[in-house]
Each structure stands twice: as C-alpha cells, then as structure tokens.
Tab-separated table of N, CA and C in Angstrom:
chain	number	residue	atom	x	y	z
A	1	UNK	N	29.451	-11.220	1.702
A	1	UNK	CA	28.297	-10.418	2.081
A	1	UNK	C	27.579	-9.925	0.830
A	2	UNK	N	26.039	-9.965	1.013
A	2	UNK	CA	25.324	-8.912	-0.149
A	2	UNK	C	24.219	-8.126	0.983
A	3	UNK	N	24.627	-7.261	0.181
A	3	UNK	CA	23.516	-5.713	0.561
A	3	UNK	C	22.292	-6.294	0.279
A	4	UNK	N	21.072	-5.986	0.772
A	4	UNK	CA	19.768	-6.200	0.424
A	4	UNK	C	19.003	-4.414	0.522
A	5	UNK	N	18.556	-4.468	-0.710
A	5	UNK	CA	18.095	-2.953	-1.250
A	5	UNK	C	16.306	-3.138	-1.123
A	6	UNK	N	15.798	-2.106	-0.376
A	6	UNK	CA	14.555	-1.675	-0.800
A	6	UNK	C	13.607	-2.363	-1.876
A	7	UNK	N	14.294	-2.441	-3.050
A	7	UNK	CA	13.571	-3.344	-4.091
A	7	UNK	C	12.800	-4.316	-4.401
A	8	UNK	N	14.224	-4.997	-2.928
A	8	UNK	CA	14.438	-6.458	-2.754
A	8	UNK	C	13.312	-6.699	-2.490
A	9	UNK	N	13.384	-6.178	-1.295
A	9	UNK	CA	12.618	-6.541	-0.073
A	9	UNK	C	11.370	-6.199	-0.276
A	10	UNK	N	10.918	-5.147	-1.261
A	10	UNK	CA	9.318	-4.992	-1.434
A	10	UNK	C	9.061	-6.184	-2.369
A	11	UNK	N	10.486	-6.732	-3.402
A	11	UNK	CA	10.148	-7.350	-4.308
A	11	UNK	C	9.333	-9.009	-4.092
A	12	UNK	N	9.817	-9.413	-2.540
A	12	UNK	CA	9.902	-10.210	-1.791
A	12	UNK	C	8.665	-10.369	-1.143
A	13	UNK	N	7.800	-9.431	-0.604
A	13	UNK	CA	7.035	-9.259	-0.046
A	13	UNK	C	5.631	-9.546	-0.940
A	14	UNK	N	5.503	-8.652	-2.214
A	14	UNK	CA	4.822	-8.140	-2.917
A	14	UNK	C	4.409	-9.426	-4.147
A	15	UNK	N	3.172	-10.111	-3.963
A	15	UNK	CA	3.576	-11.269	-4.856
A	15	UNK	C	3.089	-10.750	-6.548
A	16	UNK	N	2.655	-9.924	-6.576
A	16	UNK	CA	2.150	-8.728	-7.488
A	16	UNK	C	2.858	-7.652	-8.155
A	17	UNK	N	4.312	-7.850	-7.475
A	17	UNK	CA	5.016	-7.245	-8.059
A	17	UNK	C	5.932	-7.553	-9.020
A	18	UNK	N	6.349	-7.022	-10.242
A	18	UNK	CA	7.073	-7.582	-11.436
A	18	UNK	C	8.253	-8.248	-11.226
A	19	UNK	N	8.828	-7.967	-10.372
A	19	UNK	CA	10.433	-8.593	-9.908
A	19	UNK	C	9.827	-9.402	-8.735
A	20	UNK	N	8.943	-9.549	-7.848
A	20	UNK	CA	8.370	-11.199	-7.307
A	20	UNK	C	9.460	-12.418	-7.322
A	21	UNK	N	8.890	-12.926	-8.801
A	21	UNK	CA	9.479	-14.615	-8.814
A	21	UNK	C	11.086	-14.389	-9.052
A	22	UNK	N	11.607	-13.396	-9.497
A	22	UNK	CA	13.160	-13.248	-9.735
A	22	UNK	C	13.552	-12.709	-8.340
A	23	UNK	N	12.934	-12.146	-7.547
A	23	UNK	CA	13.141	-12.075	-6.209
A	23	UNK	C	13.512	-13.216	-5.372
A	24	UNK	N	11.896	-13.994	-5.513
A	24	UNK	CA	11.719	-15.280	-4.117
A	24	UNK	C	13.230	-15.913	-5.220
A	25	UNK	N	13.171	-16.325	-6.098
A	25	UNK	CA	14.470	-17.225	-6.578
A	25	UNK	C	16.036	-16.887	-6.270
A	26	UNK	N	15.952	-15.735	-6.474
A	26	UNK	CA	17.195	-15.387	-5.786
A	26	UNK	C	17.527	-15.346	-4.428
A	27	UNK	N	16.424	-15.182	-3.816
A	27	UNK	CA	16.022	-15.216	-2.050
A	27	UNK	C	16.841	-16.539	-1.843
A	28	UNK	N	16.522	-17.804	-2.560
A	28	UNK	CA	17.038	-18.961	-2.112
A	28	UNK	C	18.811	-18.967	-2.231
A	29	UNK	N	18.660	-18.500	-3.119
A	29	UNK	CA	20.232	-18.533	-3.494
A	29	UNK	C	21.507	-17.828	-2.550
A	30	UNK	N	20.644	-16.580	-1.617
A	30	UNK	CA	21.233	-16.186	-0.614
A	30	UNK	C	21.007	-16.935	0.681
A	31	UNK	N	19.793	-17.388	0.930
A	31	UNK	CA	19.657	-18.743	1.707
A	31	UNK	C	20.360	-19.711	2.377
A	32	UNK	N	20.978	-20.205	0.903
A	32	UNK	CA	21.966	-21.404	0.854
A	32	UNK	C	23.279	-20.762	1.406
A	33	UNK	N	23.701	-19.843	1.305
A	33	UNK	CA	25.224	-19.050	2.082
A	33	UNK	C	25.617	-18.485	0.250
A	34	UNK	N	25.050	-18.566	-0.688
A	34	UNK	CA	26.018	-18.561	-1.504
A	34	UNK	C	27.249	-17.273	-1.605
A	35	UNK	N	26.477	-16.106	-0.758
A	35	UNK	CA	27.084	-14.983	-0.732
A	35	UNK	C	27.426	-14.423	0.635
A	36	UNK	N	27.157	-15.348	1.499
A	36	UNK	CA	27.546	-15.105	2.736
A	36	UNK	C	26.631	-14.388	3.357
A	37	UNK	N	26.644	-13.717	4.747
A	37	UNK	CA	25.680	-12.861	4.951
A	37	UNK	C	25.001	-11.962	4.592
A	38	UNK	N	23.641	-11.769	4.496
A	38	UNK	CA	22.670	-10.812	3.869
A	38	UNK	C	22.235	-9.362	5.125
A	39	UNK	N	22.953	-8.329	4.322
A	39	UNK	CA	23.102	-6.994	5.048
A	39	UNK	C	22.281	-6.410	4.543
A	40	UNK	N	22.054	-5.123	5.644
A	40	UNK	CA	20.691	-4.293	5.367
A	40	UNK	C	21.217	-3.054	6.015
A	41	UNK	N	20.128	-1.588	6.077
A	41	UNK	CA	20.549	-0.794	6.965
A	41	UNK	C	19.356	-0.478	7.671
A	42	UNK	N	19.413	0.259	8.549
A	42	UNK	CA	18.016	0.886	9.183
A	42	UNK	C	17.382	1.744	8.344
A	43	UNK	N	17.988	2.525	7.142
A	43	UNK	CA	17.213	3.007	6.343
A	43	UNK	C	16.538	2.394	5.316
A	44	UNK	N	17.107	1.529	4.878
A	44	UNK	CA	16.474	0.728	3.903
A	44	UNK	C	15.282	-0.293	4.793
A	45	UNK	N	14.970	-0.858	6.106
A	45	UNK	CA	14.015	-1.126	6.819
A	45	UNK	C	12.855	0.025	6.925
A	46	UNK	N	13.348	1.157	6.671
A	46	UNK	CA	12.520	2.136	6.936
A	46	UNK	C	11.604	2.654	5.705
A	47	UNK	N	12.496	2.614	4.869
A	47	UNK	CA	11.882	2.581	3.257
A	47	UNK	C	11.175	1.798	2.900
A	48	UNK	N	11.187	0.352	3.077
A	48	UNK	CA	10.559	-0.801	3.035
A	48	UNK	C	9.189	-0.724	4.032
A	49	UNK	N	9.558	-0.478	5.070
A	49	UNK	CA	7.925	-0.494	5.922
A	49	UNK	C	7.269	0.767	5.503
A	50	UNK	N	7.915	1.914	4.913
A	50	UNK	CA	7.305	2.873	4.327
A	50	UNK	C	6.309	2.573	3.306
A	51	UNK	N	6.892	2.196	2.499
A	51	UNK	CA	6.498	1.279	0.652
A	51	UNK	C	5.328	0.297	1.191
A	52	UNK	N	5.478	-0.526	2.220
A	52	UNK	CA	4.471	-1.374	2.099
A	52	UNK	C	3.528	-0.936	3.271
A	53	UNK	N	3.453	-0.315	3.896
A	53	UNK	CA	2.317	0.480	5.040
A	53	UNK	C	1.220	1.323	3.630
A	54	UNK	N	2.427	2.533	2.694
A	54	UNK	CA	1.034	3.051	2.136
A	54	UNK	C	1.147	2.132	0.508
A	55	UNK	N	1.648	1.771	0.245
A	55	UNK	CA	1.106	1.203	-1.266
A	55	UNK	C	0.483	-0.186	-1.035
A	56	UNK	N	0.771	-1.360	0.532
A	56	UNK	CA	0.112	-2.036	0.618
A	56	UNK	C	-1.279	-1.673	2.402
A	57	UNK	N	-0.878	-2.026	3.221
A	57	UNK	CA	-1.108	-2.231	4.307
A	57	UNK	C	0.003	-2.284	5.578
A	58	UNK	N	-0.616	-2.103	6.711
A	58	UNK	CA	-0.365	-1.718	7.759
A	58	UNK	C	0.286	-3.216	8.461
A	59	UNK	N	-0.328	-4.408	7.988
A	59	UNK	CA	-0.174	-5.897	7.729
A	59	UNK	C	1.027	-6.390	7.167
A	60	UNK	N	0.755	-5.978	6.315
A	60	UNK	CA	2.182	-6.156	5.130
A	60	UNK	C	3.253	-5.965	5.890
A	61	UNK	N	3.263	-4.755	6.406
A	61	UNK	CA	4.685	-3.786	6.861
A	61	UNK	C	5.088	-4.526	8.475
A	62	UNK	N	3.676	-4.799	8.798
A	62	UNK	CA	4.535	-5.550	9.857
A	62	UNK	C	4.845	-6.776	10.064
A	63	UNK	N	4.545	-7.255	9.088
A	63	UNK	CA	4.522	-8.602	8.552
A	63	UNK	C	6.120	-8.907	7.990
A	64	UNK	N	6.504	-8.372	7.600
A	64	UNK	CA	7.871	-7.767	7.235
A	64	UNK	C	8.972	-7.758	8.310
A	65	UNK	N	9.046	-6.721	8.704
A	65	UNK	CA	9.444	-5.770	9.971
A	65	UNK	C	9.548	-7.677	11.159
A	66	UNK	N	8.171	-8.209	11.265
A	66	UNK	CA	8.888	-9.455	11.828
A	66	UNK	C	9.681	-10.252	11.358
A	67	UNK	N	9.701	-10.342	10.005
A	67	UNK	CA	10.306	-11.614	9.574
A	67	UNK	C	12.342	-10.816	9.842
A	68	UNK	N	12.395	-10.187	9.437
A	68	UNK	CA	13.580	-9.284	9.445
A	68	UNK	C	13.882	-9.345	11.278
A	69	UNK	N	13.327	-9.082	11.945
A	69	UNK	CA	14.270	-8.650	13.007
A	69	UNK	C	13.852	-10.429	13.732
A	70	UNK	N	13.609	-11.186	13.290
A	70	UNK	CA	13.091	-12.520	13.332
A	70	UNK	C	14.496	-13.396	13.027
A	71	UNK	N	14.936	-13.246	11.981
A	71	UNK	CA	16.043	-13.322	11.251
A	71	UNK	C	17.556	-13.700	11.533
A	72	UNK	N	17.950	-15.129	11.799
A	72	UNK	CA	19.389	-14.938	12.222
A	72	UNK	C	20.293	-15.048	10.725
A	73	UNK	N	19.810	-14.956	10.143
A	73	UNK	CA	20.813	-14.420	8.529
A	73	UNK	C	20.739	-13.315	7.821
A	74	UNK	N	20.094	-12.474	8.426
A	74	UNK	CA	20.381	-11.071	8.014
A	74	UNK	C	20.757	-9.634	9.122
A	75	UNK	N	21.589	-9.029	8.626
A	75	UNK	CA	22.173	-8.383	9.578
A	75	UNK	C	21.930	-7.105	9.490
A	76	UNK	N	21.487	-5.882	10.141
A	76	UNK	CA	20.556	-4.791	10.033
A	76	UNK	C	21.764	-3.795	10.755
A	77	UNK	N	22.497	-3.075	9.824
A	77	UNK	CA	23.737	-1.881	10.387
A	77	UNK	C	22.731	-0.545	10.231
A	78	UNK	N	23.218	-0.050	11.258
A	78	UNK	CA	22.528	0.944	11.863
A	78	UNK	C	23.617	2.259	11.430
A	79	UNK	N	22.667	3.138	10.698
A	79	UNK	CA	23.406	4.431	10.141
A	79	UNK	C	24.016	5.570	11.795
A	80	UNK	N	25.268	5.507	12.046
A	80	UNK	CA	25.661	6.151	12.852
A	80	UNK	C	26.349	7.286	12.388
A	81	UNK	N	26.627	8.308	13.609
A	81	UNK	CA	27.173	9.519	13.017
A	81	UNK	C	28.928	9.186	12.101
A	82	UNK	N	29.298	8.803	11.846
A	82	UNK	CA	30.178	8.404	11.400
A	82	UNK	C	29.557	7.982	9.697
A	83	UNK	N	28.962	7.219	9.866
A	83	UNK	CA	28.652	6.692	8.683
A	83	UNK	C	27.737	8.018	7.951
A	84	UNK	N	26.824	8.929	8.831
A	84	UNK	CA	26.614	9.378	8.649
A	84	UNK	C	26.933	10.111	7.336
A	85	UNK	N	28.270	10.768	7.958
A	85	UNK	CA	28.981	11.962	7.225
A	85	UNK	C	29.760	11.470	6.114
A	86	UNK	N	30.074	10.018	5.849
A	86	UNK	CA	30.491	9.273	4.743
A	86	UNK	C	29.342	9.394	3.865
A	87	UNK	N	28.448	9.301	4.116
A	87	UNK	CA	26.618	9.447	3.482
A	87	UNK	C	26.736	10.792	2.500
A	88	UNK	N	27.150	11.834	3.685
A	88	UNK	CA	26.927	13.186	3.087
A	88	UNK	C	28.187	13.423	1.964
A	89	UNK	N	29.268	12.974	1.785
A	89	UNK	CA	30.259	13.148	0.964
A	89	UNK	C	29.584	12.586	-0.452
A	90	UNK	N	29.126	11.254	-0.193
A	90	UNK	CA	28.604	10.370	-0.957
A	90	UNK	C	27.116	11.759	-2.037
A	91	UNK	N	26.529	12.075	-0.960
A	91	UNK	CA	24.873	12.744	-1.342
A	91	UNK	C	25.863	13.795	-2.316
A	92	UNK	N	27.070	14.297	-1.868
A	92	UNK	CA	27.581	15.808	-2.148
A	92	UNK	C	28.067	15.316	-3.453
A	93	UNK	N	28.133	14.159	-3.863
A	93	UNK	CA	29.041	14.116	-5.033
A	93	UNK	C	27.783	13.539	-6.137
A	94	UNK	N	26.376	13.460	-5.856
A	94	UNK	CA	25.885	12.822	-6.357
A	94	UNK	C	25.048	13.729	-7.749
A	95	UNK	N	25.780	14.781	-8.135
A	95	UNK	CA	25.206	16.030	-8.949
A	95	UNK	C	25.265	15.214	-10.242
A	96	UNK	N	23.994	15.331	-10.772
A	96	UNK	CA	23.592	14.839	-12.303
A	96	UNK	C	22.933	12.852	-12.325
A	97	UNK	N	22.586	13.168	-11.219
A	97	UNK	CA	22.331	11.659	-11.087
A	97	UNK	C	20.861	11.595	-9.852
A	98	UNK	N	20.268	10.817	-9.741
A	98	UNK	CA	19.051	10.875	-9.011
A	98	UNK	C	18.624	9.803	-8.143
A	99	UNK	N	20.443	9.682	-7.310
A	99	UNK	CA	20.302	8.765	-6.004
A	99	UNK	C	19.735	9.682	-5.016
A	100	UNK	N	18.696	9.029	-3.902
A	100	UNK	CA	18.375	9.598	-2.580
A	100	UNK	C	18.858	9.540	-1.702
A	101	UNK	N	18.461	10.264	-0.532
A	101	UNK	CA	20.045	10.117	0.908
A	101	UNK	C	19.833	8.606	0.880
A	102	UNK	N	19.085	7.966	1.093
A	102	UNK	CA	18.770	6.323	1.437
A	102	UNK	C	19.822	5.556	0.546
A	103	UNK	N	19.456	5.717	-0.989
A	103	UNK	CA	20.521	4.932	-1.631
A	103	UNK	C	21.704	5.503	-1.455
A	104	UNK	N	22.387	7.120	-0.826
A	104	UNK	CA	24.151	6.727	-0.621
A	104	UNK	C	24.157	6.697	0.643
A	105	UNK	N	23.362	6.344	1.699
A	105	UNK	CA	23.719	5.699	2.924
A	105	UNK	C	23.579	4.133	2.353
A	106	UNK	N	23.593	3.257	1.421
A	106	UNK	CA	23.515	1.966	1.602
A	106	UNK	C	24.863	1.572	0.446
A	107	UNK	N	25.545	2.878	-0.183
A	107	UNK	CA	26.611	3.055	-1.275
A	107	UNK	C	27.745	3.222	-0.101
A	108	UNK	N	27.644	4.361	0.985
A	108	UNK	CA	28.517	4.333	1.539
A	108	UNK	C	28.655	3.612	2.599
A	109	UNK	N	28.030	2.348	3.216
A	109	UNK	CA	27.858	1.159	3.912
A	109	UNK	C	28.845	0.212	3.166
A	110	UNK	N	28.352	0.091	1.727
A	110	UNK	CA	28.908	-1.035	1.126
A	110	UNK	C	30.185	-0.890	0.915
A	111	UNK	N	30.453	0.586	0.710
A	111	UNK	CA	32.114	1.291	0.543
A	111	UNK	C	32.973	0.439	1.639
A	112	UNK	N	32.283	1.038	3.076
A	112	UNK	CA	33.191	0.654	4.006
A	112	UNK	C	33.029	-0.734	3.983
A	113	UNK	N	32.329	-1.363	4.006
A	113	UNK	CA	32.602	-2.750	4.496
A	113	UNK	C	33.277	-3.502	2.680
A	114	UNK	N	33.408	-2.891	1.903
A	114	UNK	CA	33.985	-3.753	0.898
A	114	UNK	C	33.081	-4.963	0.075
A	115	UNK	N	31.688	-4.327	0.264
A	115	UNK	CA	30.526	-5.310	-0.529
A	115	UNK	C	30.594	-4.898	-2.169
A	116	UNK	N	30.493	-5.688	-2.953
A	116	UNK	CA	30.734	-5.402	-4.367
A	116	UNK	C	28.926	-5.621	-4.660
A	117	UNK	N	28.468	-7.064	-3.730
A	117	UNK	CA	27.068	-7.155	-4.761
A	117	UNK	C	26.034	-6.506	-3.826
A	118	UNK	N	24.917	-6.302	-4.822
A	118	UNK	CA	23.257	-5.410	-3.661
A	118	UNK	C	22.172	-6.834	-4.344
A	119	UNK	N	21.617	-6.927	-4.110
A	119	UNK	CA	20.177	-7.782	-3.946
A	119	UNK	C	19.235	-6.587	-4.088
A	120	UNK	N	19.227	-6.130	-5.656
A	120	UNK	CA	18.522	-4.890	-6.012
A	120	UNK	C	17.921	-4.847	-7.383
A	121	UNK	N	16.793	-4.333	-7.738
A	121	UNK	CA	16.195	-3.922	-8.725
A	121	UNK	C	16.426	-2.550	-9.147
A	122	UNK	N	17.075	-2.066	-8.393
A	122	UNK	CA	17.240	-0.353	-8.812
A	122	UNK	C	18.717	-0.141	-9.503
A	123	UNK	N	19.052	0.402	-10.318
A	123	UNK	CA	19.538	0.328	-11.249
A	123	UNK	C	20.924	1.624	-10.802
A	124	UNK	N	20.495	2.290	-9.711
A	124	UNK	CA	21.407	3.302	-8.870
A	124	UNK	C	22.506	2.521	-8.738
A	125	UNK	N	22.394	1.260	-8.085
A	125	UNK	CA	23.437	0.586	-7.634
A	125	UNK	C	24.360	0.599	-8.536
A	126	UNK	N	24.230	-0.097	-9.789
A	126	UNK	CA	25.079	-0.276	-10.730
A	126	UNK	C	25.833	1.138	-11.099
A	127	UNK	N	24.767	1.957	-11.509
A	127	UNK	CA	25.423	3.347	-11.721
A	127	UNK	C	26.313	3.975	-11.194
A	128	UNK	N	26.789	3.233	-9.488
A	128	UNK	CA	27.272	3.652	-8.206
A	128	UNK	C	28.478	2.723	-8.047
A	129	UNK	N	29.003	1.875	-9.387
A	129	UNK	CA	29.807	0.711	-9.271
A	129	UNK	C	29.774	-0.491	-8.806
A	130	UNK	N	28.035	-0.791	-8.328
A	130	UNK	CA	27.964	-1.985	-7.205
A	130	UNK	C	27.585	-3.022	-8.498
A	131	UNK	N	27.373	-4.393	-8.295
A	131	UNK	CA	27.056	-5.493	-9.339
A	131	UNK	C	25.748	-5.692	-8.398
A	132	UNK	N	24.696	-5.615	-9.599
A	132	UNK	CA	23.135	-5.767	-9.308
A	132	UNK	C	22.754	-6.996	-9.587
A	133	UNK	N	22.174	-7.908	-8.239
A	133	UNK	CA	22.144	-8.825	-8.365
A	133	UNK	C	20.691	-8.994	-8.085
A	134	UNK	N	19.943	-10.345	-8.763
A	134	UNK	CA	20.264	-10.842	-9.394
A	134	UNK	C	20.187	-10.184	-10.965
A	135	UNK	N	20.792	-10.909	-12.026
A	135	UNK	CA	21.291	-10.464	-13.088
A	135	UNK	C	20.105	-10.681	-14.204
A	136	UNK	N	19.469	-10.723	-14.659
A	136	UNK	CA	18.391	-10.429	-15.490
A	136	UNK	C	18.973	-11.469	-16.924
C-alpha cells in the first residue's frame, strides 16, 4: 500500500504546478501495482477539493472528486470515531512541529494499517517517520 497526500493529488491535477511532471511520473509507477494499492482518506479528498475549488476552479475540483470516486485502484478510508481519537493522540504529541489535524489523521491511518510510504510533496511525512515518495 501507499498513502496518497494532498500534494499528490493537487500535484496531479495542477499542470502548473512545480511537482506536476514528478507527480504524473510517479502516478504511473503506482499504476503498474508497484506498491500495491493507492490509499487516501476523506480528509485528504477534502483538502484537495478545497485547494483546487479556491486556488483553481469549481471544474477542477470536480473534475477530481470524479476521477477518485471513479477509481477501482484507489481506496478512500473514512476517518471514524476510533481513528478519530488515534488522530488526537497523534495532534497532542505534535508540540514544536507544524503538522495539521489533516496530516495526523493520514500519520495515524498509516500507523494502523502499517504503510511506511505517502505519495507526497510535504515534507511532514518524513518528519513523522513515513518515506516520501517519490524521492527527488
């Protein structure tokens, strides 16, 4: 399994954006199975149609939003009360550092399920023990 982060997914979208072509290239590489299934959460869908509704369009975001729930290779876990409160341990420990609830609901996702890599440009991950992929 790899996590797919916010980053990604604007990075993916956005052909204007600096991480773009290191995006779509790595896109393929999860494609092919190399990492097995490509995971997501409902918050990070939410961040993403956030990001591209006001920095692009209303188009964009749903343009998106289809291709994702369109999707039989990516899998969209839904933050429940359970996971919840793994979230909040995660937020509670996060003093001197400048992860958001979003990034330790997708830290404490990856906890439980035992994901090592994210499909991320944000640099939290790593800071958080995860391997940021792709690798620069």
């Amino acid at each position: 399994m790899i996590f797919v982060d916010t980053s990604a997914w604007y990075a993916i979208e956005v052909e204007d954006d600096l991480n773009h072509q290191a995006a779509h290239n790595f896109l393929t590489k999860i494609a092919s199975g190399k990492f097995g299934i490509a995971i997501t959460t409902d918050y990070i869908i939410d961040e993403t149609l956030t990001l591209l509704r006001t920095r692009r369009d209303l188009a964009s975001a749903l343009s998106f939003i289809d291709k994702v729930t369109k999707s039989k290779s990516i899998r969209v876990f839904w933050i429940n009360e359970d996971l919840f409160q793994k979230t909040l341990e995660v937020f509670k420990k996060s003093n001197g550092k400048t992860w958001n609830f979003t990034d330790c609901t997708s830290f404490a996702l990856m906890r439980e399920l035992n994901v090592k890599d994210a499909f991320s440009f944000d640099a939290h991950f790593n800071q958080a023990g995860f391997s940021m992929l792709p690798k620069e």
